[in-house]
Structure formats: structure tokens, C-alpha cells
Coordinates of C-alpha atoms in Angstrom, one line a residue:
X11 CA 8.8 13.9 -15.5
X12 CA 9.3 11.7 -18.6
X13 CA 12.7 10.1 -19.3
X14 CA 13.4 8.3 -22.5
X15 CA 15.0 4.9 -22.2
X16 CA 18.6 5.1 -23.4
X17 CA 19.0 3.4 -26.7
X18 CA 22.0 1.4 -25.4
X19 CA 19.8 -0.5 -22.9
X20 CA 19.2 -4.0 -24.3
X21 CA 15.7 -4.7 -25.6
X22 CA 14.6 -1.1 -24.9
X23 CA 13.2 0.9 -27.7
X24 CA 12.2 4.5 -28.2
X25 CA 8.6 3.1 -28.4
X26 CA 8.7 2.5 -24.6
X27 CA 9.2 5.5 -22.3
X28 CA 10.1 5.5 -18.6
X29 CA 7.4 7.4 -16.6
X30 CA 7.9 9.1 -13.2
X31 CA 4.7 11.2 -13.1
X32 CA 1.2 11.4 -14.5
X33 CA 1.0 10.2 -18.1
X34 CA 0.3 12.9 -20.7
X35 CA -3.4 13.3 -21.6
X36 CA -4.7 13.3 -25.2
X37 CA -3.4 9.8 -26.3
X38 CA -4.2 6.2 -25.4
X39 CA -1.6 4.6 -23.2
X40 CA -0.4 1.4 -21.6
X41 CA 1.3 1.7 -18.2
X42 CA 3.7 -1.2 -17.5
X43 CA 4.5 -1.4 -13.8
X44 CA 7.7 -3.4 -13.0
X45 CA 10.2 -3.9 -10.2
X46 CA 13.9 -4.5 -10.1
X47 CA 13.5 -7.5 -7.9
X48 CA 11.1 -9.2 -10.3
X49 CA 13.4 -10.6 -13.0
X50 CA 10.8 -11.2 -15.6
X51 CA 9.5 -7.6 -15.6
X52 CA 12.9 -6.0 -15.1
X53 CA 14.8 -4.7 -18.2
X54 CA 15.8 -7.7 -20.4
X55 CA 13.3 -9.9 -18.7
X56 CA 10.7 -12.0 -20.5
X57 CA 7.8 -9.7 -19.8
X58 CA 9.9 -6.6 -20.7
X59 CA 10.6 -8.1 -24.1
X60 CA 6.9 -8.8 -24.6
X61 CA 6.1 -5.2 -23.8
X62 CA 8.7 -4.0 -26.3
X63 CA 7.3 -6.3 -28.9
X64 CA 3.7 -5.0 -28.3
X65 CA 5.0 -1.4 -28.4
X66 CA 6.7 -1.8 -31.8
X67 CA 4.2 -4.0 -33.6
X68 CA 0.5 -3.9 -34.2
X69 CA -0.5 -0.6 -32.5
X70 CA 0.9 1.9 -34.9
X71 CA 1.1 5.4 -33.5
X72 CA -2.2 5.2 -31.6
X73 CA -0.9 3.9 -28.3
X74 CA 2.0 5.2 -26.1
X75 CA 3.7 2.6 -23.9
X76 CA 5.2 3.7 -20.5
X77 CA 7.4 1.7 -18.2
X78 CA 6.8 2.6 -14.5
X79 CA 9.1 1.3 -11.7
X80 CA 6.4 0.6 -9.1
X81 CA 8.5 1.2 -6.0
X82 CA 10.3 4.2 -7.4
X83 CA 7.0 6.0 -8.2
X84 CA 4.7 5.0 -5.3
X85 CA 2.2 7.8 -6.0
X86 CA 1.3 6.2 -9.3
X87 CA 1.3 2.7 -7.8
X88 CA -1.2 3.9 -5.2
X89 CA -3.3 5.8 -7.7
X90 CA -3.8 2.7 -9.8
X91 CA -3.9 0.3 -6.8
X92 CA -0.9 -1.7 -8.0
X93 CA -0.1 -4.5 -5.6
X94 CA 1.7 -7.0 -7.9
X95 CA 4.2 -6.8 -10.7
X96 CA 3.9 -6.8 -13.5
X97 CA 0.7 -4.8 -13.7
X98 CA -0.6 -3.3 -16.9
X99 CA -3.0 -0.3 -16.8
X100 CA -4.7 0.6 -20.1
X101 CA -5.9 4.2 -20.5
X102 CA -8.0 5.9 -23.1
X103 CA -7.1 9.3 -24.5
X104 CA -8.9 11.0 -21.7
X105 CA -6.9 9.1 -19.0
X106 CA -9.8 6.8 -18.0
X107 CA -8.9 3.2 -17.1
X108 CA -10.4 0.9 -19.8
X109 CA -8.7 -2.3 -18.8
X110 CA -6.0 -3.7 -16.5
X111 CA -4.1 -7.0 -16.4
X112 CA -2.4 -8.0 -13.1
X113 CA 0.4 -10.5 -13.5
X114 CA 2.4 -11.6 -16.5
X115 CA 1.1 -15.2 -16.9
X116 CA -1.5 -14.5 -19.5
X117 CA 0.3 -13.0 -22.5
X118 CA -2.6 -13.7 -24.9
X119 CA -4.9 -11.7 -22.5
X120 CA -2.5 -8.8 -22.5
X121 CA -2.1 -8.9 -26.3
X122 CA -5.9 -8.9 -26.7
X123 CA -6.3 -6.0 -24.3
X124 CA -3.7 -3.9 -26.1
X125 CA -5.3 -4.7 -29.5
X126 CA -8.7 -3.7 -28.2
X127 CA -7.3 -0.4 -26.9
X128 CA -5.6 0.4 -30.2
X129 CA -8.9 -0.2 -32.0
X130 CA -10.9 2.1 -29.8
X131 CA -12.1 5.3 -31.3
X132 CA -12.8 8.7 -29.7
X133 CA -10.3 10.7 -27.8
X134 CA -12.6 11.2 -24.8
X135 CA -14.8 8.2 -24.8
X136 CA -15.9 6.7 -21.5
X137 CA -14.4 3.4 -20.3
X138 CA -16.0 0.3 -21.6
X139 CA -14.0 -2.3 -19.8
X140 CA -12.1 -2.0 -16.6
X141 CA -10.7 -4.4 -14.1
X142 CA -11.3 -3.8 -10.4
X143 CA -8.6 -2.4 -8.2
X144 CA -8.6 -5.6 -6.3
X145 CA -6.5 -7.2 -9.0
X146 CA -9.0 -9.4 -10.9
X147 CA -9.1 -9.0 -14.6
X148 CA -12.5 -8.8 -16.3
X149 CA -14.1 -7.7 -19.5
X150 CA -17.2 -6.4 -17.8
X151 CA -17.8 -2.7 -17.7
X152 CA -16.6 -0.8 -14.7
X153 CA -16.4 2.9 -14.1
X154 CA -13.5 4.9 -12.6
X155 CA -15.7 5.3 -9.5
X156 CA -16.0 1.5 -9.2
X157 CA -12.2 1.2 -9.3
X158 CA -11.8 3.9 -6.7
X159 CA -14.4 2.3 -4.4
X160 CA -12.6 -1.0 -4.6
X161 CA -9.4 0.7 -3.5
X162 CA -11.2 2.5 -0.7
X163 CA -12.7 -0.8 0.5
X164 CA -9.2 -2.3 0.6
X165 CA -7.8 0.7 2.5
X166 CA -10.6 0.7 5.1
X167 CA -10.0 -3.0 5.8
X168 CA -6.2 -2.7 5.8
X169 CA -6.1 -2.7 9.6
X170 CA -8.8 -3.9 12.1
X171 CA -8.9 -0.3 13.4
X172 CA -8.2 2.3 10.7
X173 CA -8.0 6.1 11.1
X174 CA -8.1 8.4 8.1
X175 CA -6.5 11.6 9.3
X176 CA -4.6 14.7 8.3
X177 CA -0.9 13.9 8.8
X178 CA 0.7 11.0 10.5
X179 CA 0.4 9.9 14.2
X180 CA 3.7 11.4 15.1
X181 CA 2.9 14.7 13.3
X182 CA -0.9 15.3 13.1
X183 CA -1.8 18.2 10.7
X184 CA -5.0 19.3 12.4
X185 CA -6.3 19.4 16.0
X186 CA -9.2 17.0 15.4
X187 CA -6.7 14.4 14.1
X188 CA -4.4 15.0 17.0
X189 CA -7.3 14.4 19.5
X190 CA -8.4 11.2 17.7
X191 CA -4.8 9.9 18.0
X192 CA -4.7 10.7 21.7
X193 CA -8.0 9.0 22.4
X194 CA -7.0 5.8 20.6
X195 CA -3.6 5.7 22.2
X196 CA -5.0 6.5 25.6
X197 CA -7.4 3.6 25.2
X198 CA -4.5 1.3 24.3
X199 CA -6.0 0.5 20.9
X200 CA -3.7 -0.6 18.1
X201 CA -4.6 1.1 14.8
X202 CA -3.4 1.9 11.3
X203 CA -3.6 5.3 9.7
X204 CA -3.8 6.9 6.3
X205 CA -2.8 10.5 5.6
X206 CA -5.5 11.9 3.4
X207 CA -3.4 14.9 2.6
X208 CA -1.1 12.7 0.5
X209 CA -3.9 11.5 -1.9
X210 CA -6.7 13.8 -3.1
X211 CA -8.6 10.9 -4.8
X212 CA -8.9 9.1 -1.4
X213 CA -9.6 12.4 0.4
X214 CA -12.6 13.3 -1.8
X215 CA -13.7 9.8 -2.7
X216 CA -14.0 8.5 0.9
X217 CA -16.4 11.3 1.8
X218 CA -18.9 9.9 -0.8
X219 CA -18.0 6.3 -0.1
X220 CA -18.8 6.6 3.6
X221 CA -21.3 9.5 3.3
X222 CA -19.3 11.3 5.9
X223 CA -18.1 14.8 4.9
X224 CA -15.3 15.5 7.4
X225 CA -12.0 14.1 8.8
X226 CA -10.8 12.3 10.8
X227 CA -12.8 9.1 10.0
X228 CA -12.6 6.0 12.1
X229 CA -13.3 2.5 10.7
X230 CA -13.4 -0.8 12.6
X231 CA -13.3 -4.0 10.5
X232 CA -14.1 -1.9 7.4
X233 CA -17.2 -0.3 8.9
X234 CA -17.4 3.5 9.6
X235 CA -17.7 4.4 13.2
X236 CA -17.7 8.1 12.7
X237 CA -15.6 11.1 13.4
X238 CA -14.1 12.7 16.5
X239 CA -17.5 13.7 18.0
X240 CA -18.7 10.1 17.8
X241 CA -15.5 8.9 19.4
X242 CA -16.0 11.3 22.2
X243 CA -19.6 10.2 22.8
X244 CA -18.5 6.6 22.9
X245 CA -15.7 7.3 25.3
X246 CA -18.2 9.1 27.6
X247 CA -20.4 6.0 27.6
X248 CA -17.6 3.8 28.7
X249 CA -14.2 2.3 27.7
X250 CA -13.5 3.2 24.1
X251 CA -12.1 -0.2 23.2
X252 CA -15.2 -1.9 24.6
X253 CA -17.5 0.5 22.7
X254 CA -15.7 -0.2 19.5
X255 CA -15.7 -3.9 20.1
X256 CA -11.9 -4.3 19.9
X257 CA -9.2 -5.7 22.2
X258 CA -6.7 -3.5 24.0
X259 CA -3.0 -3.7 23.0
X260 CA 0.0 -3.3 25.3
X261 CA 0.7 0.1 23.7
X262 CA -1.0 2.3 21.1
X263 CA 0.8 4.5 18.6
X264 CA 0.1 7.6 20.7
X265 CA 1.5 6.0 23.8
X266 CA 4.7 5.3 22.0
X267 CA 4.8 8.9 20.7
X268 CA 4.4 10.4 24.2
X269 CA 7.3 8.3 25.4
X270 CA 9.5 9.7 22.6
X271 CA 8.4 13.2 23.5
X272 CA 10.3 13.0 26.7
X273 CA 13.5 13.0 24.7
X274 CA 16.7 11.2 25.3
X275 CA 18.1 7.8 24.2
X276 CA 16.2 5.9 26.8
X277 CA 12.8 7.2 25.6
X278 CA 13.4 5.9 22.1
X279 CA 14.2 2.5 23.5
X280 CA 11.0 2.6 25.5
X281 CA 9.0 3.6 22.5
X282 CA 10.5 0.8 20.4
X283 CA 9.9 -1.7 23.1
X284 CA 6.2 -0.7 23.2
X285 CA 5.9 -0.8 19.4
X286 CA 7.3 -4.3 19.1
X287 CA 4.9 -5.4 21.8
X288 CA 1.9 -3.6 20.3
X289 CA 0.5 -6.9 19.0
X290 CA 1.6 -10.4 19.5
X291 CA 2.6 -10.6 15.9
X292 CA 4.1 -7.3 14.8
X293 CA 5.4 -6.5 11.3
X294 CA 7.6 -3.5 10.6
X295 CA 7.4 -2.9 6.8
X296 CA 7.5 -0.3 4.0
X297 CA 3.9 0.7 3.4
X298 CA 0.7 -0.9 4.6
X299 CA -0.4 -4.5 4.2
X300 CA -3.0 -3.3 1.6
X301 CA -0.4 -1.3 -0.2
X302 CA 3.2 -2.5 0.4
X303 CA 5.9 -0.1 -0.9
X304 CA 8.6 -2.7 -1.6
X305 CA 8.7 -6.2 -2.9
X306 CA 10.1 -7.8 0.3
X307 CA 7.3 -6.3 2.4
X308 CA 4.8 -7.5 -0.1
X309 CA 6.1 -11.0 0.0
X310 CA 6.1 -11.2 3.8
X311 CA 2.5 -9.8 3.9
X312 CA 1.4 -12.5 1.5
X313 CA 2.9 -15.2 3.6
X314 CA 1.3 -13.9 6.8
X315 CA -2.1 -13.6 5.0
X316 CA -1.8 -17.2 3.6
X317 CA -1.3 -18.4 7.2
X318 CA -4.4 -16.5 8.3
X319 CA -2.4 -14.8 11.0
X320 CA -3.6 -12.0 13.1
X321 CA -1.0 -9.3 13.1
X322 CA -0.4 -5.5 13.2
X323 CA 2.0 -3.5 11.2
X324 CA 4.0 -0.3 11.3
X325 CA 4.9 1.7 8.3
X326 CA 8.6 2.7 8.8
X327 CA 8.4 5.1 5.9
X328 CA 6.3 7.4 8.0
X329 CA 8.7 7.6 10.9
X330 CA 12.5 8.0 10.3
X331 CA 13.3 7.8 14.0
X332 CA 11.7 4.4 14.3
X333 CA 13.2 3.3 10.9
X334 CA 16.7 4.0 12.0
X335 CA 16.3 3.3 15.7
X336 CA 14.9 -0.2 15.3
X337 CA 17.9 -1.3 13.3
X338 CA 20.1 -0.7 16.3
X339 CA 17.5 -1.9 18.8
X340 CA 17.1 -5.2 17.1
X341 CA 20.7 -5.4 15.6
X342 CA 19.0 -6.1 12.2
X343 CA 19.9 -3.8 9.4
X344 CA 17.1 -4.3 6.9
X345 CA 13.3 -4.3 6.5
X346 CA 10.8 -5.9 6.8
X347 CA 11.3 -7.1 10.4
X348 CA 8.8 -9.6 12.0
X349 CA 8.4 -9.8 15.8
X350 CA 6.4 -12.4 17.8
X351 CA 5.8 -11.7 21.5
X352 CA 8.2 -8.8 21.3
X353 CA 11.1 -10.9 20.1
X354 CA 12.6 -10.5 16.7
X355 CA 12.0 -13.4 14.3
X356 CA 14.0 -11.9 11.4
X357 CA 13.4 -10.7 7.9
X358 CA 12.0 -12.1 4.7
X359 CA 14.6 -14.8 4.3
X360 CA 14.1 -16.2 7.8
X361 CA 10.3 -16.2 7.4
X362 CA 10.6 -17.9 4.1
X363 CA 12.8 -20.6 5.6
X364 CA 10.4 -21.2 8.5
X365 CA 7.5 -21.5 6.0
X366 CA 9.4 -24.0 3.9
X367 CA 10.2 -26.0 7.1
X368 CA 6.6 -25.9 8.3
X369 CA 7.6 -23.9 11.4
X370 CA 5.9 -20.7 10.6
X371 CA 2.3 -21.9 11.4
X372 CA 3.3 -23.1 14.9
X373 CA 5.2 -19.8 15.6
X374 CA 2.2 -17.6 14.6
X375 CA -0.4 -19.7 16.4
X376 CA 1.7 -19.8 19.5

């Protein structure tokens, strides 16, 4: 899972290694997350040259440097809660996070952090300085549990209604998760999901974080509502949306899925029509707003958040049929795609242009 950077690549040295999996244990390491669309962190960019300089001067053989392409290795990006590039994760020899630097604006800060890491002694010492997974750098002590809890807080707040389940809405991996999807969809509640089978840290950590031992788990505005039994009790007492204190949408994920289950070309169009109308402002993107899986999706999420917009999203990486079908449905070949009132606005370039012309606020506020 480790590939050496070819010597012919400008500014690359054998001191920096491309990483596509978990870094080897037993030695201190710096993980440098970069993206091809970010010129400064990409090969030959200014930040890339800084990293090569740090890797070849001042650290001796005590620290290994790894280059991680954030979007090509999403598991590592999620594990370390990477939401911007460049991001630098500093690990001790036991693999614990001892510091992190988000962004490349503060080179002295990065240099100091690397120097401090190199001077640390003890192969299995506990972390003494860590930055939170929210992205803020700090010299205060923080444990790996604090970093994980920050990530869990971000995930539980990534959608107003958030379901942690086994599988995805179109393919639940257990009966309880399937029933939860059916209940939310039947109540016409828009919701986001996270497949706990894809991330063992989240799967185990959320049990302790929420003091709830089983799945699925339902959250509303970041607060735990409970599991399937609680959802059933609430539904028996009245309308589930009213019990949860959320608004109904024109179509839930489950409603769209059942339309697709009928088969045929028309059913896919019906499903896509319901999805683009699931919320007044609907974003089809790669990943979740809390964890975008491509730079374009990240940028459009940032713009919507800056506007304070209320919006829902759909992760097209979880549903290949929607991913391909929406291109033909909207006659738009790329992602992300933004819809308002069921109509396609466009992709990142269009949204950027509208923001620069001060048209985006009026569009989102309606």
C-alpha cells in the first residue's frame, strides 16, 4: 500500500512517500494531505516544496513523511477528519495524533510542529498536543478520544435528521435499518445517513458517545432520539415528523427507492424528480456536507454554508443509478449539481458566478 515517489518527479525526494493505506507503526510520521485541484499542495506547488524541505532537513531519520492524495484515499481522509487541503497530521511512533495543522498559510507553525515531533522521545508515548478534528490548531493537550468525539459531533450534525445505520438507504444491511428507512420515508422526512459498516471507529465510538449500544441510531439537530423501538413508539403516539419536531418534505429517500423498485425507465425519472424536490434547495454531491469527497463539492458546500442556506444533500457516491441517471435527467454531465425548487441551477462554476454577482443570496432565500 506504499508507493515510492518516482525520482524523476520534480521536487519529489525519496524522503517523501506516497501513502494509500494505514501508515506503518513503530516510527513517528507526518501525513501531508493534498489534492490535485489545489495548486499549492499538488506536486511542484509551494506547499509541496516546503514539505520536501522539511523532510530532508532538520528531522534526521526520526520522522517519516507521507504524501496522501485526500480524494484518492477517502478512508484516511475520513479517519483523520480531513476537510481542507493541505492538512498535516503528526503521529507519534504508536500512531497517536500529537498535532495537526489545517491549511498551508502558517509555515512557521508547521515547521515548529515538525520540529517538536522530531524531538519527542519514546516510541509509545501518549499524545501531548493534538488539534481537534474540527480543524482548529492548538497546542493544548487532546486525546485521540477527543479527536474522535469532535468528528462524531460533526457527523451527527451533518444533516438535520441523521440516521446511523448498517448499509445505505437503497441497500440496508439489516432488518432494523430497513425498518427505520421505511418509517422515515413513509413519514416524508428528509434525512441523511451514515453507513457504520464502513468505519469501525465511528461504529464503536458512537456507542460510547451517545451511550446507546445498538444500531440504527437516529439524531435530530445533533441530539440522539433513540433507535428503532423509540421511533416506533413515537410513530404510535402520532405523526413521526411532528414527534421529531421536523418538517415534512415532498419525498423521503425511501419513497424514492420504492418508486425505483417498480422498475423501468419511467420509475427512475419519477425517483429523480422526487429527489430533486426533496428540499427547496437540494445539492447532489460527492460525500456529505460534513465530509465532502471532492474539492468541487467542498467548495459549493462552503458557499452554501456562508450564505446560511437551509439545504439538503444527496451523496451520489452511494447510488450509481442516481449518479448516472441524473446526468441525463438534467442534461448536466458533472457534479456537484444544485437544484432550487426542483430546477437545476448548475454546477460549481455557475454558483460561483452567481455569488460574485450577488445573485446567490436572492436565489437561496427565494
